[in-house]
Amino acid sequence: MKKSGAAEKKRVRRTSAAVPSGGRDPNPDTPPGKQAAKRDVYQVFAEKLRDHKDLESRWAVLQETRVEYFRGKDFINFLKNHPELKDILGSDQNLEIEDIGNALLRKKLLIRCDRVVKTVRPGKKKLSTWPAHLEMYHEHVFSDNDAFFAWTFEKRHPLWQTLLSFSWPVLTLAICLFPVYPHQCKILILYSCAGILLLILSLLFVRASIFGALYIILGKRVWFFPNILAEEATLGELFRFWPSKDEEERPKWTTRLFYAIVAVVVILLLRHHAPDEAARARYQKRVFNIIDDVIEWSPRLALSGMMEKQPTVVNATEPNHNFTDGSKSSSDTGGGEASQEQSGDSGEKIEDSDAFQQPDNIEDSDVFQERDDHI
């Protein structure tokens, strides 16, 4: 540690001797236009470094702000492997790599950071190679000894990202207009989304199953697609297939046995409470009904249903004979209904009379028959 601190102080003295007065131009007769051009050289150099794929970097949170950062040793190895990038600096291309880093720090294109968690967490062998949370370092001096440096300027977005940002409102509008799509388009979109969702869920299930089996049998933590659920990852890192190296200690056999018992119990419970064929048919029919309602809905059916539900309203600006015609028609209909009611009442009376007279006739016939038998 003392040797590294002495080396950093030596680099600072060498840098201050090479660029006196905090990096200002020692020649006061230099025109301001050339000074501005000299400052822009480091800006162009920093942009080239940040856009280069060989300089490995990550994203982290620095004082509630997401920043892109890299390690000091990766910066040195990168410039050693790509010395042609120093030609951008012009007259400063012969500077050492540490001096170039200090120049970027003085021009506030970089800031030095440090990890927030400085102790090894329980169950791990060493500190994280790429910490997710950073804090400001008290000395802004370039170093390759476990030092992190974050970019301070905004990265220029490529043209395809700009065009993609304009497509988001169009996509939102297209999603809102899904109910008015033709039937074939609805089916295509529905099955495409269902297929993508099924693929994601299947991938997560297979990934978790492989992890659980290897954890219980071998005691290894193996995550295929390790960044598939990461919140802060680039597109290339998100779909990386091979798992990262397991840096944690091997779990105890008691822990593995406990998780094995839990897995067996969960599988038995799921198998015991699995729905039977009748319940599965009901669920399937219910889901199909919901899908049919979504696919078969159209604005024409909705408008026709709304028109049927609306009551008929008489226009007040129509002439009076319409009202007389309406009254006549209503009276006619009322008279017809009254005649029907009268006929219905008369029919009921006739039925009542027949029902009333029929028992009398029956009783009289019984009386006559008893008299004949008696005689």
Short mmCIF file of C-alpha atoms in Angstrom, two decimals:
data_model
loop_
_atom_site.label_atom_id
_atom_site.label_comp_id
_atom_site.label_asym_id
_atom_site.label_seq_id
_atom_site.Cartn_x
_atom_site.Cartn_y
_atom_site.Cartn_z
CA MET A 1 0.00 0.00 0.00
CA LYS A 2 2.83 2.43 0.81
CA LYS A 3 4.51 1.64 -2.49
CA SER A 4 1.30 2.33 -4.42
CA GLY A 5 0.76 5.64 -2.59
CA ALA A 6 4.31 6.74 -3.32
CA ALA A 7 3.87 5.80 -6.98
CA GLU A 8 0.70 7.89 -7.20
CA LYS A 9 2.43 10.92 -5.65
CA LYS A 10 5.31 10.50 -8.12
CA ARG A 11 2.86 10.41 -11.01
CA VAL A 12 1.16 13.57 -9.76
CA ARG A 13 4.50 15.42 -9.54
CA ARG A 14 5.46 14.22 -13.03
CA THR A 15 2.11 15.31 -14.41
CA SER A 16 2.29 18.73 -12.78
CA ALA A 17 5.77 19.18 -14.21
CA ALA A 18 4.64 18.19 -17.67
CA VAL A 19 1.53 20.42 -17.61
CA PRO A 20 2.06 23.32 -15.19
CA SER A 21 -0.64 25.55 -13.68
CA GLY A 22 -3.30 22.82 -13.51
CA GLY A 23 -3.17 21.86 -17.19
CA ARG A 24 -3.23 25.42 -18.60
CA ASP A 25 -1.27 26.38 -21.65
CA PRO A 26 2.16 27.67 -20.50
CA ASN A 27 2.40 29.95 -23.52
CA PRO A 28 0.17 32.98 -22.88
CA ASP A 29 0.50 34.10 -26.50
CA THR A 30 -1.50 31.10 -27.74
CA PRO A 31 -4.72 32.28 -29.43
CA PRO A 32 -7.94 31.35 -27.61
CA GLY A 33 -9.19 29.48 -30.68
CA LYS A 34 -6.24 27.09 -30.52
CA GLN A 35 -6.74 26.63 -26.77
CA ALA A 36 -10.39 25.69 -27.36
CA ALA A 37 -9.31 23.30 -30.11
CA LYS A 38 -6.81 21.71 -27.73
CA ARG A 39 -9.50 21.19 -25.10
CA ASP A 40 -11.84 19.68 -27.70
CA VAL A 41 -9.17 17.11 -28.54
CA TYR A 42 -9.61 15.45 -25.15
CA GLN A 43 -13.38 15.56 -25.56
CA VAL A 44 -13.13 13.71 -28.89
CA PHE A 45 -10.63 11.29 -27.35
CA ALA A 46 -12.99 10.55 -24.43
CA GLU A 47 -15.91 9.97 -26.79
CA LYS A 48 -13.85 7.55 -28.86
CA LEU A 49 -12.85 5.64 -25.74
CA ARG A 50 -16.40 5.41 -24.46
CA ASP A 51 -17.80 4.20 -27.79
CA HIS A 52 -15.09 1.56 -28.23
CA LYS A 53 -16.23 -2.00 -27.53
CA ASP A 54 -12.89 -3.26 -26.21
CA LEU A 55 -12.97 -0.98 -23.16
CA GLU A 56 -15.03 -3.00 -20.71
CA SER A 57 -17.47 -0.93 -18.65
CA ARG A 58 -20.50 -1.35 -16.43
CA TRP A 59 -23.36 0.71 -15.03
CA ALA A 60 -23.70 1.55 -11.35
CA VAL A 61 -25.47 3.98 -9.01
CA LEU A 62 -23.43 6.99 -7.87
CA GLN A 63 -25.27 9.31 -5.46
CA GLU A 64 -28.69 8.26 -6.79
CA THR A 65 -27.51 8.67 -10.40
CA ARG A 66 -26.75 5.90 -12.88
CA VAL A 67 -23.26 6.26 -14.35
CA GLU A 68 -21.11 4.23 -16.70
CA TYR A 69 -17.72 3.39 -15.26
CA PHE A 70 -14.58 1.36 -15.96
CA ARG A 71 -11.58 0.12 -14.02
CA GLY A 72 -8.19 1.79 -14.07
CA LYS A 73 -6.30 -1.37 -15.04
CA ASP A 74 -8.67 -1.96 -17.97
CA PHE A 75 -8.00 1.61 -19.17
CA ILE A 76 -4.22 0.99 -19.15
CA ASN A 77 -4.50 -2.35 -20.94
CA PHE A 78 -6.84 -0.85 -23.51
CA LEU A 79 -4.49 1.98 -24.48
CA LYS A 80 -1.57 -0.43 -24.61
CA ASN A 81 -3.47 -2.61 -27.08
CA HIS A 82 -4.77 0.39 -29.10
CA PRO A 83 -1.96 2.96 -29.23
CA GLU A 84 -3.33 4.43 -32.45
CA LEU A 85 -6.05 6.21 -30.47
CA LYS A 86 -3.40 8.48 -28.96
CA ASP A 87 -3.01 10.15 -32.35
CA ILE A 88 -6.23 12.03 -31.61
CA LEU A 89 -4.44 13.96 -28.86
CA GLY A 90 -2.05 15.58 -31.32
CA SER A 91 0.92 17.04 -29.46
CA ASP A 92 0.00 15.13 -26.26
CA GLN A 93 0.10 11.72 -27.91
CA ASN A 94 3.50 10.96 -26.37
CA LEU A 95 2.21 11.31 -22.81
CA GLU A 96 2.12 8.27 -20.60
CA ILE A 97 -1.17 6.54 -19.96
CA GLU A 98 -1.31 7.73 -16.33
CA ASP A 99 -0.77 11.33 -17.50
CA ILE A 100 -3.59 11.01 -20.04
CA GLY A 101 -5.88 9.73 -17.30
CA ASN A 102 -4.96 12.64 -15.03
CA ALA A 103 -5.62 15.06 -17.90
CA LEU A 104 -9.10 13.60 -18.36
CA LEU A 105 -9.70 13.99 -14.63
CA ARG A 106 -8.57 17.64 -14.66
CA LYS A 107 -10.86 18.42 -17.57
CA LYS A 108 -13.72 16.81 -15.61
CA LEU A 109 -14.40 14.24 -18.28
CA LEU A 110 -13.84 11.57 -15.64
CA ILE A 111 -14.36 11.31 -11.90
CA ARG A 112 -12.74 8.79 -9.63
CA CYS A 113 -15.07 6.57 -7.61
CA ASP A 114 -14.79 3.96 -4.93
CA ARG A 115 -16.92 1.01 -3.95
CA VAL A 116 -19.48 1.55 -1.18
CA VAL A 117 -19.14 -1.97 0.28
CA LYS A 118 -15.47 -2.39 1.23
CA THR A 119 -15.78 -5.65 3.19
CA VAL A 120 -16.30 -9.16 1.91
CA ARG A 121 -19.87 -10.28 2.32
CA PRO A 122 -20.64 -13.53 4.17
CA GLY A 123 -20.44 -16.53 1.87
CA LYS A 124 -18.13 -14.87 -0.69
CA LYS A 125 -14.39 -15.21 -1.12
CA LYS A 126 -13.56 -11.70 -2.38
CA LEU A 127 -15.05 -8.32 -3.20
CA SER A 128 -17.25 -7.87 -6.22
CA THR A 129 -15.35 -7.20 -9.43
CA TRP A 130 -17.98 -4.74 -10.65
CA PRO A 131 -19.81 -3.13 -7.71
CA ALA A 132 -23.35 -1.91 -8.27
CA HIS A 133 -23.05 1.09 -5.91
CA LEU A 134 -20.25 3.65 -5.96
CA GLU A 135 -19.27 6.78 -4.05
CA MET A 136 -16.95 9.71 -4.72
CA TYR A 137 -13.26 9.22 -3.99
CA HIS A 138 -11.48 11.93 -2.00
CA GLU A 139 -8.44 12.14 -4.36
CA HIS A 140 -8.95 12.63 -8.10
CA VAL A 141 -5.71 10.96 -9.18
CA PHE A 142 -5.49 8.23 -11.80
CA SER A 143 -4.53 4.81 -10.49
CA ASP A 144 -4.84 1.18 -11.50
CA ASN A 145 -4.99 -0.17 -7.94
CA ASP A 146 -8.68 -1.14 -7.52
CA ALA A 147 -9.75 2.26 -8.85
CA PHE A 148 -12.97 3.03 -10.74
CA PHE A 149 -13.62 5.97 -13.05
CA ALA A 150 -17.02 7.18 -14.26
CA TRP A 151 -17.78 9.27 -17.34
CA THR A 152 -19.28 12.69 -16.64
CA PHE A 153 -20.56 13.66 -20.11
CA GLU A 154 -23.66 12.47 -21.91
CA LYS A 155 -23.10 9.80 -24.48
CA ARG A 156 -24.22 10.57 -28.01
CA HIS A 157 -27.07 8.35 -29.10
CA PRO A 158 -26.88 6.70 -32.53
CA LEU A 159 -29.42 7.42 -35.23
CA TRP A 160 -31.30 4.14 -34.78
CA GLN A 161 -31.99 4.94 -31.12
CA THR A 162 -33.37 8.35 -32.07
CA LEU A 163 -35.67 6.79 -34.66
CA LEU A 164 -36.71 4.15 -32.16
CA SER A 165 -37.68 6.83 -29.64
CA PHE A 166 -40.09 8.32 -32.20
CA SER A 167 -41.67 4.91 -32.78
CA TRP A 168 -42.84 4.52 -29.16
CA PRO A 169 -45.86 6.87 -29.53
CA VAL A 170 -46.83 5.06 -32.75
CA LEU A 171 -46.61 1.71 -30.95
CA THR A 172 -48.74 3.02 -28.07
CA LEU A 173 -51.40 4.24 -30.50
CA ALA A 174 -51.36 0.90 -32.31
CA ILE A 175 -51.94 -0.94 -29.02
CA CYS A 176 -54.89 1.31 -28.20
CA LEU A 177 -56.43 0.65 -31.63
CA PHE A 178 -56.23 -3.13 -31.25
CA PRO A 179 -60.06 -3.57 -30.91
CA VAL A 180 -60.68 -2.11 -34.41
CA TYR A 181 -58.17 -4.37 -36.18
CA PRO A 182 -59.38 -6.95 -38.70
CA HIS A 183 -60.05 -10.44 -37.44
CA GLN A 184 -56.95 -11.99 -38.99
CA CYS A 185 -54.67 -9.29 -37.52
CA LYS A 186 -56.14 -9.87 -34.07
CA ILE A 187 -55.47 -13.60 -34.29
CA LEU A 188 -51.90 -13.02 -35.51
CA ILE A 189 -51.11 -10.56 -32.71
CA LEU A 190 -52.78 -12.73 -30.07
CA TYR A 191 -50.90 -15.91 -30.95
CA SER A 192 -47.61 -14.03 -31.38
CA CYS A 193 -47.85 -12.49 -27.91
CA ALA A 194 -48.94 -15.81 -26.39
CA GLY A 195 -46.00 -17.57 -28.04
CA ILE A 196 -43.49 -14.99 -26.77
CA LEU A 197 -44.94 -15.19 -23.26
CA LEU A 198 -44.80 -18.99 -23.32
CA LEU A 199 -41.17 -18.87 -24.51
CA ILE A 200 -40.15 -16.52 -21.67
CA LEU A 201 -41.91 -18.59 -19.00
CA SER A 202 -40.45 -21.83 -20.36
CA LEU A 203 -36.96 -20.32 -20.39
CA LEU A 204 -37.27 -19.17 -16.78
CA PHE A 205 -38.64 -22.57 -15.69
CA VAL A 206 -35.87 -24.57 -17.40
CA ARG A 207 -33.27 -22.14 -16.05
CA ALA A 208 -34.54 -22.50 -12.49
CA SER A 209 -34.82 -26.30 -12.81
CA ILE A 210 -31.19 -26.63 -13.96
CA PHE A 211 -30.03 -24.37 -11.14
CA GLY A 212 -31.98 -26.34 -8.52
CA ALA A 213 -30.79 -29.72 -9.77
CA LEU A 214 -27.11 -28.71 -9.89
CA TYR A 215 -27.36 -26.96 -6.53
CA ILE A 216 -28.83 -30.01 -4.78
CA ILE A 217 -26.70 -32.69 -6.50
CA LEU A 218 -23.32 -30.97 -6.99
CA GLY A 219 -23.55 -27.91 -4.77
CA LYS A 220 -22.81 -25.59 -7.74
CA ARG A 221 -24.59 -22.32 -8.47
CA VAL A 222 -25.00 -22.33 -12.23
CA TRP A 223 -27.31 -19.77 -13.84
CA PHE A 224 -27.64 -20.02 -17.61
CA PHE A 225 -28.58 -16.64 -19.08
CA PRO A 226 -27.24 -14.98 -15.91
CA ASN A 227 -28.36 -11.45 -16.87
CA ILE A 228 -31.82 -12.27 -18.20
CA LEU A 229 -33.47 -10.65 -15.15
CA ALA A 230 -30.91 -7.86 -14.64
CA GLU A 231 -32.30 -4.33 -14.42
CA GLU A 232 -29.11 -2.64 -15.60
CA ALA A 233 -27.65 -4.55 -18.54
CA THR A 234 -26.99 -3.91 -22.18
CA LEU A 235 -28.65 -5.92 -24.93
CA GLY A 236 -25.55 -8.06 -25.43
CA GLU A 237 -25.22 -8.78 -21.72
CA LEU A 238 -28.92 -9.53 -21.38
CA PHE A 239 -28.83 -12.53 -23.75
CA ARG A 240 -25.46 -13.92 -22.69
CA PHE A 241 -25.86 -17.70 -22.44
CA TRP A 242 -22.86 -18.99 -20.50
CA PRO A 243 -23.03 -18.62 -16.72
CA SER A 244 -20.59 -16.54 -14.75
CA LYS A 245 -18.02 -18.09 -12.43
CA ASP A 246 -19.28 -19.13 -9.01
CA GLU A 247 -17.30 -17.07 -6.49
CA GLU A 248 -19.27 -18.10 -3.41
CA GLU A 249 -18.50 -20.90 -1.00
CA ARG A 250 -19.95 -24.35 -1.55
CA PRO A 251 -23.16 -24.88 0.46
CA LYS A 252 -23.29 -27.42 3.27
CA TRP A 253 -24.87 -30.82 2.73
CA THR A 254 -27.53 -30.07 5.35
CA THR A 255 -28.64 -27.01 3.38
CA ARG A 256 -28.79 -29.00 0.16
CA LEU A 257 -30.75 -31.78 1.88
CA PHE A 258 -33.24 -29.26 3.27
CA TYR A 259 -33.89 -27.73 -0.16
CA ALA A 260 -34.24 -31.21 -1.66
CA ILE A 261 -36.96 -32.10 0.87
CA VAL A 262 -38.74 -28.79 0.22
CA ALA A 263 -38.67 -29.43 -3.53
CA VAL A 264 -40.12 -32.93 -3.13
CA VAL A 265 -42.90 -31.65 -0.83
CA VAL A 266 -43.82 -28.88 -3.27
CA ILE A 267 -43.96 -31.32 -6.19
CA LEU A 268 -46.20 -33.73 -4.24
CA LEU A 269 -48.55 -30.92 -3.20
CA LEU A 270 -48.85 -29.66 -6.76
CA ARG A 271 -49.55 -33.15 -7.99
CA HIS A 272 -52.17 -33.78 -5.29
CA HIS A 273 -54.03 -30.51 -5.91
CA ALA A 274 -53.79 -30.64 -9.68
CA PRO A 275 -57.16 -29.98 -11.42
CA ASP A 276 -58.99 -32.94 -12.89
CA GLU A 277 -60.20 -33.22 -16.47
CA ALA A 278 -63.59 -31.60 -15.79
CA ALA A 279 -62.03 -28.60 -14.04
CA ARG A 280 -59.50 -28.24 -16.82
CA ALA A 281 -62.29 -28.26 -19.40
CA ARG A 282 -64.16 -25.54 -17.46
CA TYR A 283 -61.07 -23.36 -17.25
CA GLN A 284 -60.34 -23.86 -20.92
CA LYS A 285 -63.90 -22.96 -21.90
CA ARG A 286 -63.81 -19.86 -19.73
CA VAL A 287 -60.54 -18.71 -21.27
CA PHE A 288 -61.79 -19.40 -24.77
CA ASN A 289 -64.91 -17.35 -24.07
CA ILE A 290 -62.78 -14.40 -22.95
CA ILE A 291 -60.57 -14.70 -26.04
CA ASP A 292 -63.62 -14.91 -28.31
CA ASP A 293 -65.08 -11.78 -26.73
CA VAL A 294 -61.87 -9.89 -27.36
CA ILE A 295 -61.41 -11.10 -30.93
CA GLU A 296 -65.01 -10.87 -32.11
CA TRP A 297 -65.64 -7.40 -30.69
CA SER A 298 -66.02 -4.68 -33.29
CA PRO A 299 -67.21 -1.04 -33.24
CA ARG A 300 -70.18 -1.93 -35.48
CA LEU A 301 -71.50 -4.42 -32.94
CA ALA A 302 -70.93 -1.97 -30.12
CA LEU A 303 -72.78 0.82 -31.94
CA SER A 304 -75.68 -1.48 -32.88
CA GLY A 305 -76.03 -2.55 -29.26
CA MET A 306 -76.01 1.07 -28.11
CA MET A 307 -78.69 2.01 -30.65
CA GLU A 308 -80.93 -0.82 -29.47
CA LYS A 309 -80.63 0.30 -25.86
CA GLN A 310 -81.56 3.94 -26.66
CA PRO A 311 -85.27 4.80 -26.09
CA THR A 312 -87.34 6.37 -28.91
CA VAL A 313 -87.76 10.12 -28.36
CA VAL A 314 -90.54 12.13 -30.08
CA ASN A 315 -89.29 15.26 -31.80
CA ALA A 316 -91.05 18.35 -30.44
CA THR A 317 -90.72 20.25 -33.76
CA GLU A 318 -92.99 17.82 -35.67
CA PRO A 319 -96.53 19.06 -36.64
CA ASN A 320 -99.60 18.29 -34.55
CA HIS A 321 -101.10 15.71 -36.91
CA ASN A 322 -98.31 13.39 -35.96
CA PHE A 323 -99.53 13.55 -32.41
CA THR A 324 -103.13 12.89 -33.56
CA ASP A 325 -101.97 9.97 -35.63
CA GLY A 326 -100.08 8.74 -32.66
CA SER A 327 -103.13 9.14 -30.46
CA LYS A 328 -105.28 7.33 -33.00
CA SER A 329 -102.90 4.54 -33.33
CA SER A 330 -102.60 4.34 -29.57
CA SER A 331 -106.39 4.36 -29.25
CA ASP A 332 -106.65 1.67 -31.90
CA THR A 333 -104.12 -0.40 -30.17
CA GLY A 334 -105.84 0.34 -26.87
CA GLY A 335 -109.22 -0.69 -28.32
CA GLY A 336 -107.74 -3.87 -29.70
CA GLU A 337 -106.21 -4.65 -26.37
CA ALA A 338 -109.53 -3.91 -24.63
CA SER A 339 -111.44 -6.24 -27.01
CA GLN A 340 -108.89 -8.93 -26.42
CA GLU A 341 -109.28 -8.47 -22.69
CA GLN A 342 -113.10 -8.65 -22.98
CA SER A 343 -112.95 -11.80 -25.09
CA GLY A 344 -110.56 -13.26 -22.56
CA ASP A 345 -112.95 -12.37 -19.70
CA SER A 346 -115.96 -13.85 -21.53
CA GLY A 347 -114.00 -17.02 -22.22
CA GLU A 348 -113.10 -17.25 -18.58
CA LYS A 349 -116.75 -16.77 -17.60
CA ILE A 350 -117.86 -19.52 -19.97
CA GLU A 351 -115.26 -21.86 -18.59
CA ASP A 352 -116.37 -20.99 -15.08
CA SER A 353 -120.01 -21.63 -15.91
CA ASP A 354 -119.20 -24.98 -17.51
CA ALA A 355 -117.11 -25.92 -14.56
CA PHE A 356 -119.89 -24.79 -12.26
CA GLN A 357 -122.66 -26.60 -14.10
CA GLN A 358 -120.78 -29.83 -14.72
CA PRO A 359 -120.76 -31.00 -11.10
CA ASP A 360 -124.53 -30.35 -10.85
CA ASN A 361 -125.20 -32.49 -13.86
CA ILE A 362 -123.02 -35.22 -12.46
CA GLU A 363 -124.79 -35.09 -9.12
CA ASP A 364 -128.24 -35.20 -10.79
CA SER A 365 -127.31 -38.24 -12.87
CA ASP A 366 -126.07 -39.98 -9.75
CA VAL A 367 -129.34 -39.25 -7.95
CA PHE A 368 -131.43 -40.65 -10.85
CA GLN A 369 -129.30 -43.76 -10.99
CA GLU A 370 -129.76 -44.38 -7.26
CA ARG A 371 -133.55 -44.10 -7.64
CA ASP A 372 -133.63 -46.61 -10.46
CA ASP A 373 -131.59 -49.04 -8.44
CA HIS A 374 -133.91 -48.61 -5.47
CA ILE A 375 -136.99 -49.34 -7.53
#
